[in-house]
Coordinates of C-alpha atoms in Angstrom, one line a residue:
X1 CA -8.9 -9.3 -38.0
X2 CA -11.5 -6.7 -38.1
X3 CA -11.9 -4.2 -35.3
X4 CA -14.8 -2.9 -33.5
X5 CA -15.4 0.6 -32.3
X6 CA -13.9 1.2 -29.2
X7 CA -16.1 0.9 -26.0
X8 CA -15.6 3.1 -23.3
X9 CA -14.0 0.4 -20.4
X10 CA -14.6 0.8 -17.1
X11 CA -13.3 -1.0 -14.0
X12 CA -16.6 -3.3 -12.5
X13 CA -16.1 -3.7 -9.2
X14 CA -14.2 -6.2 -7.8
X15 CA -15.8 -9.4 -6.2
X16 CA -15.3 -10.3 -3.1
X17 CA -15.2 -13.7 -3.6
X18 CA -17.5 -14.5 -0.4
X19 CA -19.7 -17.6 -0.6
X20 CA -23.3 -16.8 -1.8
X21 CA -25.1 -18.3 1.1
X22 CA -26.7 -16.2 3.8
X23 CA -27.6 -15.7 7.2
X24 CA -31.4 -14.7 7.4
X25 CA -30.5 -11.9 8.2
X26 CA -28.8 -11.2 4.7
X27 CA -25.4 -11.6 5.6
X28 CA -23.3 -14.0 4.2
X29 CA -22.4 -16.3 6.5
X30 CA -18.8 -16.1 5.8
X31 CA -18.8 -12.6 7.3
X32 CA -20.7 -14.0 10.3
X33 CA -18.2 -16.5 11.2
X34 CA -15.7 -14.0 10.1
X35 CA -17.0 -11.5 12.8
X36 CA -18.0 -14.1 15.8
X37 CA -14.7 -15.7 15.3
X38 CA -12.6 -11.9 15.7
X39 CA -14.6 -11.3 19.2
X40 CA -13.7 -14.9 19.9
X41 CA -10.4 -14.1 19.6
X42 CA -10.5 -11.6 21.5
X43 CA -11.7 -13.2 24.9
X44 CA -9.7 -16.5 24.3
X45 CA -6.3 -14.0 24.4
X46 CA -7.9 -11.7 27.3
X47 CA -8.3 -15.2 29.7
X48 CA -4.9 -17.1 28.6
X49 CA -2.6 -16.9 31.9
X50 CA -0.2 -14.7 30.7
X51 CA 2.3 -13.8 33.9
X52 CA 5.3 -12.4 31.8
X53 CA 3.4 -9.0 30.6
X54 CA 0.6 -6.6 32.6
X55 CA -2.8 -6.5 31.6
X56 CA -2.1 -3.6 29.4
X57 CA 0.3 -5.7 27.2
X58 CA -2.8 -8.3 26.9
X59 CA -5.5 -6.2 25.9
X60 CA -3.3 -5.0 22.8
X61 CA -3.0 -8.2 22.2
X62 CA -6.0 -9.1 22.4
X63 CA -7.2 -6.4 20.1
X64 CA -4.6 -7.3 17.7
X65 CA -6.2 -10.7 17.5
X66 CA -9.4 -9.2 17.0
X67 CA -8.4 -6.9 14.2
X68 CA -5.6 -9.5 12.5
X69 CA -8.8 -11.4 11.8
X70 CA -11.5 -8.4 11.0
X71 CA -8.9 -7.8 8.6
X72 CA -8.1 -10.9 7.1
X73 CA -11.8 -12.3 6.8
X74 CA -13.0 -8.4 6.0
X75 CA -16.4 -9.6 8.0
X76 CA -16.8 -5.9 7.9
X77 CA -15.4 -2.9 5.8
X78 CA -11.7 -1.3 7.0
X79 CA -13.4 2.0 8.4
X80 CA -16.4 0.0 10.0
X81 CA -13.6 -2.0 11.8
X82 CA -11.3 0.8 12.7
X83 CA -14.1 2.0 14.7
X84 CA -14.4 -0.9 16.5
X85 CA -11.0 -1.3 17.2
X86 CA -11.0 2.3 18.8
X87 CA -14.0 1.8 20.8
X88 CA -12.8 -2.0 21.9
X89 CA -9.7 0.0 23.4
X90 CA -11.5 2.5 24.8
X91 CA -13.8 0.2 26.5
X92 CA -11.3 -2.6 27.7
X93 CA -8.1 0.1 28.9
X94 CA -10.9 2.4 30.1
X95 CA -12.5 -0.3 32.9
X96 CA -8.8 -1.3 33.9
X97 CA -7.3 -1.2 37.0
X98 CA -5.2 2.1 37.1
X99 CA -1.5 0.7 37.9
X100 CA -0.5 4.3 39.0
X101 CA -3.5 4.5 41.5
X102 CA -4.6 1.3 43.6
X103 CA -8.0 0.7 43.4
X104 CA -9.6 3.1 41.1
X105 CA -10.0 2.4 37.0
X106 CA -7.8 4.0 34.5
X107 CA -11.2 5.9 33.0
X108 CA -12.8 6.3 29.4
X109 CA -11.3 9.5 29.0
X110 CA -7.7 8.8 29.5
X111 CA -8.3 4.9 27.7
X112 CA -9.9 7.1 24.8
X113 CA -7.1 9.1 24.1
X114 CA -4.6 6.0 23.8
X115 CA -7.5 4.9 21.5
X116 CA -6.9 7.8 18.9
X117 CA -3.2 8.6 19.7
X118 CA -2.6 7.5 16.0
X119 CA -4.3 10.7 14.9
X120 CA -2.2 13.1 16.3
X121 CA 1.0 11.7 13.9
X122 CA 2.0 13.8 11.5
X123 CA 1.8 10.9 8.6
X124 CA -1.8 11.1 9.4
X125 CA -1.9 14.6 7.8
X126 CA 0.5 13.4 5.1
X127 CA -1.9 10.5 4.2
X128 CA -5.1 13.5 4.4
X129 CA -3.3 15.6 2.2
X130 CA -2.0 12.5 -0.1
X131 CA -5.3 11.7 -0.7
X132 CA -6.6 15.1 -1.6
X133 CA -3.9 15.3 -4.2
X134 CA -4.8 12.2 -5.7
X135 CA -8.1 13.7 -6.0
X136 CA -7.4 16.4 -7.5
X137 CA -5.7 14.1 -10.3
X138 CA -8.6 12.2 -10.8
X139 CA -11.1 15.9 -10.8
X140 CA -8.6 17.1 -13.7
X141 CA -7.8 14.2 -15.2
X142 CA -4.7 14.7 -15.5
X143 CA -3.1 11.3 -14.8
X144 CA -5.4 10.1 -17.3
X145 CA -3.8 12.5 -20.0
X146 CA 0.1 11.3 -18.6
X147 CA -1.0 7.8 -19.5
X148 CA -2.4 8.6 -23.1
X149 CA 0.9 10.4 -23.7
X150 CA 2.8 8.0 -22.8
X151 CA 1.3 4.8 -24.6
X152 CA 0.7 7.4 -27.6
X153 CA 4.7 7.3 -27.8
X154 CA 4.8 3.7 -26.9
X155 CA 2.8 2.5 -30.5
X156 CA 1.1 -0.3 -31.2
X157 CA 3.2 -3.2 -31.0
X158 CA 2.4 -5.2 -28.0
X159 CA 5.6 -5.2 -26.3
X160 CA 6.0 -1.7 -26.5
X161 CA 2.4 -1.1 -25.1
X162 CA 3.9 -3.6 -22.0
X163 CA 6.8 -1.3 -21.1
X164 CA 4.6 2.2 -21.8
X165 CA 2.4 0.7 -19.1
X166 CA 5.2 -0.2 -16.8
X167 CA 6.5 3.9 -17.6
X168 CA 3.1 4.5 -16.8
X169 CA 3.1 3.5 -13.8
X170 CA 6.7 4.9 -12.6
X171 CA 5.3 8.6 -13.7
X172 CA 2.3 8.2 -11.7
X173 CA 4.1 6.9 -8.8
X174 CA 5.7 10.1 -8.4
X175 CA 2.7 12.5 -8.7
X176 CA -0.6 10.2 -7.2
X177 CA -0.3 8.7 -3.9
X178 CA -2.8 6.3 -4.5
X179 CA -2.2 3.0 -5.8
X180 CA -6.2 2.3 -6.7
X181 CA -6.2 5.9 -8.3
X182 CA -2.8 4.8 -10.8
X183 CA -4.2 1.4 -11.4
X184 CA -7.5 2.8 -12.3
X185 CA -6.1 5.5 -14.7
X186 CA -4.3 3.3 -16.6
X187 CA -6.4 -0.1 -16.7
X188 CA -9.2 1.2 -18.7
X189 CA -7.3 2.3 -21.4
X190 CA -5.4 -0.4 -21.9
X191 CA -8.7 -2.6 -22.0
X192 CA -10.0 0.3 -24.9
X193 CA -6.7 -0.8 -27.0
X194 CA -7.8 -4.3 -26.7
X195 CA -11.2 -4.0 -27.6
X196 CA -9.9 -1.6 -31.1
X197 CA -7.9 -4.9 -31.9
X198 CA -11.8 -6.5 -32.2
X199 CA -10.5 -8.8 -29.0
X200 CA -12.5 -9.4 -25.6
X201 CA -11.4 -8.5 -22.2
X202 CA -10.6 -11.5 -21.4
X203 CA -8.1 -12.3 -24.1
X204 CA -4.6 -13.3 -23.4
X205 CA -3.6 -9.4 -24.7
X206 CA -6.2 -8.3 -22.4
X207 CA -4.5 -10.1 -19.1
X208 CA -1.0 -10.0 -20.0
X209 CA -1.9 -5.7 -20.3
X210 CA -3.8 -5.4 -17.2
X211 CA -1.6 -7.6 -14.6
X212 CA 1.2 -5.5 -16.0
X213 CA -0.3 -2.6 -15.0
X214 CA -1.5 -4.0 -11.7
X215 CA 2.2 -5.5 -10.8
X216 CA 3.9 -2.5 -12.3
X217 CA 2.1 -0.2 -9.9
X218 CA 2.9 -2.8 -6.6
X219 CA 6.5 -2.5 -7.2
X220 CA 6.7 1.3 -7.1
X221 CA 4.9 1.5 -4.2
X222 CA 8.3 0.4 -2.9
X223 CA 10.3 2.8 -5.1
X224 CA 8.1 5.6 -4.0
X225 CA 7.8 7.0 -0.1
X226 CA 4.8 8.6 -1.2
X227 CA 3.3 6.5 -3.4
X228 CA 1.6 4.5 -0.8
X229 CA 0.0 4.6 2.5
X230 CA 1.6 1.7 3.9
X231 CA 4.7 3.4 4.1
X232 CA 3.7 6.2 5.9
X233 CA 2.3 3.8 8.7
X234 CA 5.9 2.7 8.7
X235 CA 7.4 6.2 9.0
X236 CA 4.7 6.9 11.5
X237 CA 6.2 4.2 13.9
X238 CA 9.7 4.6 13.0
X239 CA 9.5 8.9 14.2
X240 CA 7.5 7.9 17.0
X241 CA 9.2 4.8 18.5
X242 CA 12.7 4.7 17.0
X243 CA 13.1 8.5 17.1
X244 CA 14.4 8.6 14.0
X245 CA 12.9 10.5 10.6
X246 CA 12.9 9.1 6.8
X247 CA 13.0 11.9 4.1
X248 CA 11.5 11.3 1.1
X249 CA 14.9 11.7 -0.9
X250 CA 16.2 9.1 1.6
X251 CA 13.6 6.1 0.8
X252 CA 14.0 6.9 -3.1
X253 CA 17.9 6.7 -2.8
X254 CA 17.3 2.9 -0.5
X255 CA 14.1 1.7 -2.9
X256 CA 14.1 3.2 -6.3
X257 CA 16.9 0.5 -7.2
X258 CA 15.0 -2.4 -6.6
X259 CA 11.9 -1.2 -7.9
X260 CA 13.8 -0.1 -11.5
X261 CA 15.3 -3.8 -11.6
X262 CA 12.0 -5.1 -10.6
X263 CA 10.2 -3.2 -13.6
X264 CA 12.7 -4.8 -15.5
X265 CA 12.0 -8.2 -14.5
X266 CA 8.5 -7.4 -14.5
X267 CA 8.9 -6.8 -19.0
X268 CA 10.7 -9.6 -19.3
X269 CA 8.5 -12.2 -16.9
X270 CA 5.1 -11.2 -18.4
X271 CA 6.5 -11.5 -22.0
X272 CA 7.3 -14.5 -21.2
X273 CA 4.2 -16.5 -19.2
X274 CA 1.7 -14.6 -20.9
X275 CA 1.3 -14.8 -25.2
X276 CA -0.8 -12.2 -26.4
X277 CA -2.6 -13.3 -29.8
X278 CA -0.8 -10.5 -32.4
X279 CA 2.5 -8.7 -31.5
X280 CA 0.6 -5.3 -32.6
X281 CA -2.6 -3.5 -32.0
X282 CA -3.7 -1.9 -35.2
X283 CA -5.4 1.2 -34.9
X284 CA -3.9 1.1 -30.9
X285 CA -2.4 4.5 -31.5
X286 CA -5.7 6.1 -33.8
X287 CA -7.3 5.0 -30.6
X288 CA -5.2 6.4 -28.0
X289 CA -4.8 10.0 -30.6
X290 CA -8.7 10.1 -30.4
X291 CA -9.0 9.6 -27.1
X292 CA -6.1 12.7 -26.3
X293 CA -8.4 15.0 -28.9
X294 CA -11.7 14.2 -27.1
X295 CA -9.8 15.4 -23.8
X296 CA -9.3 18.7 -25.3
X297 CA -6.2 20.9 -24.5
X298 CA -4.7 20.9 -21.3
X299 CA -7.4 22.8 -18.9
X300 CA -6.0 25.7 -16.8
X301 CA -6.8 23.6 -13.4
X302 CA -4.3 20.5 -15.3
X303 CA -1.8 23.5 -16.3
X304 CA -2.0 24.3 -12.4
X305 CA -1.9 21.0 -11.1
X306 CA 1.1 20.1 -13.2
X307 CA 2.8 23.3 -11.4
X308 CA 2.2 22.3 -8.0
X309 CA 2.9 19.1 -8.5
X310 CA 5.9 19.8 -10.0
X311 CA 7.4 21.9 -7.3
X312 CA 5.6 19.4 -4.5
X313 CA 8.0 17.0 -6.0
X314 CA 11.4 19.4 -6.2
X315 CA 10.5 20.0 -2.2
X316 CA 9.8 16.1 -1.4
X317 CA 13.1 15.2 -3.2
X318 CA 15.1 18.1 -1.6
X319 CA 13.8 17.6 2.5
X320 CA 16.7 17.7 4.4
X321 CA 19.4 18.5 2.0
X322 CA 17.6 22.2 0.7
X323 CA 14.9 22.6 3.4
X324 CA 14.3 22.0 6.9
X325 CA 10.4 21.7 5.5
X326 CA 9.1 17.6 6.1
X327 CA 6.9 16.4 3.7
X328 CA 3.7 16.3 5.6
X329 CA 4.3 20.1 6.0
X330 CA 4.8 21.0 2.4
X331 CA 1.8 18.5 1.0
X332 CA -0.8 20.5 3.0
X333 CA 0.3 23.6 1.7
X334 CA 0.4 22.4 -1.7
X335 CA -3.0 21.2 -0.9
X336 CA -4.5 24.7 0.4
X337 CA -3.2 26.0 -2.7
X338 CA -4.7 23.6 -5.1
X339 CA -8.1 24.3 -3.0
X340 CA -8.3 27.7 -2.8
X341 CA -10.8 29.8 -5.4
X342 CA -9.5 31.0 -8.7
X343 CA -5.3 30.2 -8.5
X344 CA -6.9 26.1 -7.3
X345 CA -7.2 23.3 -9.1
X346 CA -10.5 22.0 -7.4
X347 CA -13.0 22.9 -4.3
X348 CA -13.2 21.5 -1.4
X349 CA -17.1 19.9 -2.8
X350 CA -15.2 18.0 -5.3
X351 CA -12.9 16.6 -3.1
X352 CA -15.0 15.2 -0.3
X353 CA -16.6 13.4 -3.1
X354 CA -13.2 12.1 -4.5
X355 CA -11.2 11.6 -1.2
X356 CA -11.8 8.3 0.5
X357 CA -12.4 9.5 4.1
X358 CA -12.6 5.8 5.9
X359 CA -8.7 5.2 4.1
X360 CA -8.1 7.9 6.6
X361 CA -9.6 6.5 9.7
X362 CA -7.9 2.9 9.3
X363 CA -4.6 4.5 9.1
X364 CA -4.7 6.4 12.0
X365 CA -6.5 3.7 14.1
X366 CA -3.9 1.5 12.7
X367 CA -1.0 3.5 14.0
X368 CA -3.0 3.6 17.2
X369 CA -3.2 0.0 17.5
X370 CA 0.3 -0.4 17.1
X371 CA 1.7 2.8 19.4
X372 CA -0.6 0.9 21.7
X373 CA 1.5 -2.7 21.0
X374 CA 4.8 -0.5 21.7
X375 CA 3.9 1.3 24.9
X376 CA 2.4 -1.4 26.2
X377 CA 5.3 -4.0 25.5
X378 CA 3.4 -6.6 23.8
X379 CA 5.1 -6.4 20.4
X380 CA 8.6 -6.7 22.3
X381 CA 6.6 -10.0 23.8
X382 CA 4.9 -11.6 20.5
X383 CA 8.0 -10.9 18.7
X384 CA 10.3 -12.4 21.3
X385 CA 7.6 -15.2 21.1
X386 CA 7.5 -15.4 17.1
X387 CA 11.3 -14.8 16.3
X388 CA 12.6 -15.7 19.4
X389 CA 12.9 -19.6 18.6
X390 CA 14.6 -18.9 15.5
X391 CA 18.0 -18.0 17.1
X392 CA 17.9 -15.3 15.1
X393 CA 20.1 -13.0 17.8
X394 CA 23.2 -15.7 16.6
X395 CA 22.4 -15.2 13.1
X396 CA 23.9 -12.9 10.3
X397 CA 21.5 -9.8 9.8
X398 CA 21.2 -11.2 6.1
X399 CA 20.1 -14.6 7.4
X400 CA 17.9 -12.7 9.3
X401 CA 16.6 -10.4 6.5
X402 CA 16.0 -13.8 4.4
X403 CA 14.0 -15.4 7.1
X404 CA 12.2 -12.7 8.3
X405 CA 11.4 -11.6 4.7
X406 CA 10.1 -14.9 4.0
X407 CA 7.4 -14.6 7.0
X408 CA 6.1 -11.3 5.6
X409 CA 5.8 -12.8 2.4
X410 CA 3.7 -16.0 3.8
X411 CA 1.7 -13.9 6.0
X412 CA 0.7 -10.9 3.5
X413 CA -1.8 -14.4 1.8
X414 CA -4.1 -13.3 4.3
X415 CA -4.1 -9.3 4.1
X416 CA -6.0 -7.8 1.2
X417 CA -4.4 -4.2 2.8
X418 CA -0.8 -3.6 3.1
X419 CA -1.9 -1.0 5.1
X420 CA -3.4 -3.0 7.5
X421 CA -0.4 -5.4 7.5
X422 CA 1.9 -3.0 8.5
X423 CA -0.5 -1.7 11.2
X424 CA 0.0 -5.5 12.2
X425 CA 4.0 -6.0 11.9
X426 CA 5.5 -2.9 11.9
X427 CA 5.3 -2.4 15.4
X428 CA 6.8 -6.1 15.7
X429 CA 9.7 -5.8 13.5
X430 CA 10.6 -2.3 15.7
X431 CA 10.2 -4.4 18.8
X432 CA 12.7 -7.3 16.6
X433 CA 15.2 -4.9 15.5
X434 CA 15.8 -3.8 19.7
X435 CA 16.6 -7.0 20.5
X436 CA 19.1 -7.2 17.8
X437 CA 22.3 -5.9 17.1
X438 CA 22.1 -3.8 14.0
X439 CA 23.3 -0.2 12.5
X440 CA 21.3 2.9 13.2
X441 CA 19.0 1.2 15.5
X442 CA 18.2 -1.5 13.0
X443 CA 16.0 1.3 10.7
X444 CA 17.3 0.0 7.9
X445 CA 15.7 -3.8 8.7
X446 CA 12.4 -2.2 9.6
X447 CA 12.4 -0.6 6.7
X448 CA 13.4 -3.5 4.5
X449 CA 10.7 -5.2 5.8
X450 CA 8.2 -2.3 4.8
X451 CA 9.6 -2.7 1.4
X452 CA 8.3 -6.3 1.6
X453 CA 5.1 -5.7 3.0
X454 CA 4.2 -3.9 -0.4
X455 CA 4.7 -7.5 -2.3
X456 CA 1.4 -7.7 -3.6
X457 CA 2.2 -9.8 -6.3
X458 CA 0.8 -13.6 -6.0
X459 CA -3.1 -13.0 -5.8
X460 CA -5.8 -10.9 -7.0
X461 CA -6.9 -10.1 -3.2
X462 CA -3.2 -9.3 -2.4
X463 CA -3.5 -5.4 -2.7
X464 CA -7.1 -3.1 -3.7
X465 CA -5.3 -2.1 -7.2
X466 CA -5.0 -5.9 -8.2
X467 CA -8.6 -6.4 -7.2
X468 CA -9.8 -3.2 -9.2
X469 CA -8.0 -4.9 -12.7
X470 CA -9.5 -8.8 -11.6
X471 CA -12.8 -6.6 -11.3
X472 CA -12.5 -6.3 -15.3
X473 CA -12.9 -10.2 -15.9
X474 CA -9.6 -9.3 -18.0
X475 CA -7.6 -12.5 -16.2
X476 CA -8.2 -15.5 -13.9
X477 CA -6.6 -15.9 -10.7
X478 CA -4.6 -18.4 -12.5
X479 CA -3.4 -16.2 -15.0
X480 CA -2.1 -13.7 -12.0
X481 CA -0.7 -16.3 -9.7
X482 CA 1.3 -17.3 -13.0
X483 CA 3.0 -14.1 -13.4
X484 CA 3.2 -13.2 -9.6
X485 CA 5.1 -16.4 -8.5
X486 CA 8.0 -15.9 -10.5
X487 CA 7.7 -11.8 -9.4
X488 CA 7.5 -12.4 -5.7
X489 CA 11.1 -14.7 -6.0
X490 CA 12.7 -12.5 -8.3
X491 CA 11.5 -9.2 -5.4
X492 CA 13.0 -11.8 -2.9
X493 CA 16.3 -12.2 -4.3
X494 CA 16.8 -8.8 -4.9
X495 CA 16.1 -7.8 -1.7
X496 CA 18.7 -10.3 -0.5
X497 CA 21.0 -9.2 -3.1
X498 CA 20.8 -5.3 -2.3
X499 CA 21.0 -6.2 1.3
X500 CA 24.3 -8.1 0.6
X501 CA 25.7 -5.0 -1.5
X502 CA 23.9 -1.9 -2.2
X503 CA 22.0 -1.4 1.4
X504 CA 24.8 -2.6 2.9
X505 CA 27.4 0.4 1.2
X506 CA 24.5 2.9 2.1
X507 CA 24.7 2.2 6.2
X508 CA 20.8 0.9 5.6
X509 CA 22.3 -2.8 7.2

């Protein structure tokens, strides 16, 4: 088969998969209803007659409602609707009656300060400073270079190229918190490859390439504390309502297990529902070799980055064991190093341009939301309300690991953001885990279920990263659901298994 020149591949965006029909005022109407339907929502659960909880408890879940379906229908962007969600709570707590003093109003000020509690957490700055970094990968470049090194050892034959970007993904995990920034190092390089074999996006090669590098990068978000923000809403609730702390050595001892056998699985399951049309690329590696020369040699700002990075990770993977010095603390130092003049890697220009700001403002108005749930009581009510007539007090804490598990799988079909998911449940499962009888507090459950919530394996709209590769026209839905059926059971057993044996000899359960 004759090849073609390679064309530079980028990532289109991703559809949103919205109907085409309008409003007349331009919106589609599926955000309309999406919208109308979240402030309906919101007064149906303000007037239900609910006796058991105070009118605290009700606004927060009221406001869960609302942002549940904000969320779920996106009838407006994340940071559009974190706004307002603050100035919902704000509004609501702020013209309620103050139960401390009878007959006056608990007040804007005080209302507004529940409103953005979530920013005062210290995974707030961890996320900030997360971000940043994963900037500064994409300024340099750099994770773009790990990703030519690594398929440039992998070669051309296909099921090499699988597992180099499975390895790919692993490496990144540990240096770029940012799933969309991993996925979209990776996924246009890959596509290059195809298109040197003379095939088109959308060829079997193509898909079976890009979900792999979509579902590989889902399952280290587990591995990886850092490698995703929806874990550090978790830690978030777990230091500020179970009073307990999660180092990052700590969650790679717990997840890194699963996620290795899960990249495992992951070779084997895509070899296997996907065909590519050859078993090599020809000229794959020529490609990959021209693409490393027209990088150039390794820029001081790379050199640098690789440094810090380096050392970041030696002080993540050594908290509490070396150091007294929590992660959050030691990422914005690494941080003001990378931006300062000369001895940086970029300024503080570049990143405001790279760093996505509104990421920032769901996850503290997230945490927010659910410190708000907490305080109030109303998680401890839903979840009495939603697990409660399970039994699941009378049950084994596997049983209820495999049940529980199995409800954060169903209900992530509705979440394009893990995030936002665990700005929804978290709080929940906390409020779960008190009722129950478990080790540590039931940490270990909570976080088990975190580990769930980062399942983003059935459909394209399951997590932003799986969206970015559908945005290449590289694989149908179809194609996905194929491979991610089989991946979600395998993730479930395993985390059954673990939680019969290893969690279990590691005091998680």
């Amino acid at each position: 088969m004759a090849r073609s020149a390679a064309p530079s591949v980028v990532p289109t965006p991703a559809p949103d998969g919205k109907s085409g029909h309008t409003a007349p005022c331009g919106i589609p109407w599926s955000d309309v209803a999406g919208f109308l339907g979240a402030f309906a929502a919101l007064i149906v659960v303000l007037l239900l007659p609910i006796d058991s909880i105070g009118w605290d408890a009700q606004i927060a879940l009221a406001m869960l409602a609302f942002a549940v379906i904000m969320w779920v229908t996106e009838a407006v962007s994340y940071p559009v609707s974190a706004l307002l969600i603050t100035s919902l709570i704000a509004i609501l707590l702020g013209v309620s009656p103050d139960p401390e003093k009878p007959g006056e109003i608990i007040g804007t000020s005080a209302s507004l300060k529940v409103a953005l509690s979530g920013f005062s957490s210290s995974a707030v700055a961890l996320v900030a400073a997360a971000l940043i970094l994963a900037g500064a990968m994409q300024a340099t470049g750099l994770h773009k270079r790990i990703a030519l090194m690594v398929l440039k050892v992998a070669g051309e034959k296909t099921s090499n190229i699988v597992a180099g970007a499975i390895v790919i993904a692993v490496i990144l995990a540990f240096f770029v918190p940012s799933a969309t920034a991993r996925a979209g190092a990776v996924v246009p390089i890959l596509l290059g490859m195809v298109a040197a074999f003379g095939l088109a996006q959308e060829s079997r090669l193509g898909a079976l390439l890009v979900i792999t590098a979509a579902q590989a990068v889902s399952i280290w978000n587990v591995g990886i504390k850092t490698a995703a923000a929806q874990n550090l809403v978790a830690i978030g609730f777990i230091e500020s309502q179970m009073e307990q702390s999660v180092s990052w050595g700590q969650w790679f001892l717990w997840a890194a297990p699963w996620s290795v056998l899960m990249s495992i699985a992951l070779y084997f399951i895509m070899r296997a529902v996907i065909k590519p049309e050859a078993d090599s690329i020809a000229g794959g590696k020529e490609l990959v070799e021209r693409q490393l020369a027209e990088l150039g040699p390794m820029s001081g700002a790379e050199k640098r980055l690789v440094a810090i990075s380096i050392v970041l990770l030696g002080f993540w993977a050594t908290e509490d064991i070396l150091h007294p010095i929590s992660s959050a603390t030691i990422t914005l130092a690494a941080v003001a190093i990378m931006l300062l003049p000369g001895i940086g890697v970029f300024d503080w220009k570049t990143a405001q341009k790279l760093v996505s700001w509104g990421t920032l403002i769901v996850f503290a108005v997230g945490i927010s939301l659910g410190s708000f749930l907490l305080d109030t009581g109303a998680a401890e009510w839903l979840s009495e309300k939603t697990f409660g007539v399970l039994g699941l007090g009378g049950l084994p804490i596997l049983a209820t690991i495999a049940l529980v598990s199995l409800f954060n799988i169903l209900i992530h079909l509705g979440f394009a953001s893990a995030t936002s998911l665990a700005s929804a449940l978290i709080p929940v499962f906390i409020a779960l885990a008190s009722t129950l009888d478990l080790p540590g507090g039931g940490i270990g459950f909570v976080i088990i279920q975190q580990f769930v919530i980062s399942f983003g394996f059935l459909l394209p709209v399951s997590a932003p990263q799986n969206m970015l590769a559908y945005g290449t026209g590289a694989f149908t839905t179809k194609q996905f659901l194929k491979a991610g059926i089989p991946l979600t059971i395998v993730g479930y057993l395993l985390i059954l298994l673990l939680s019969a044996t290893y969690w279990k000899w590691m005091g998680l359960v």
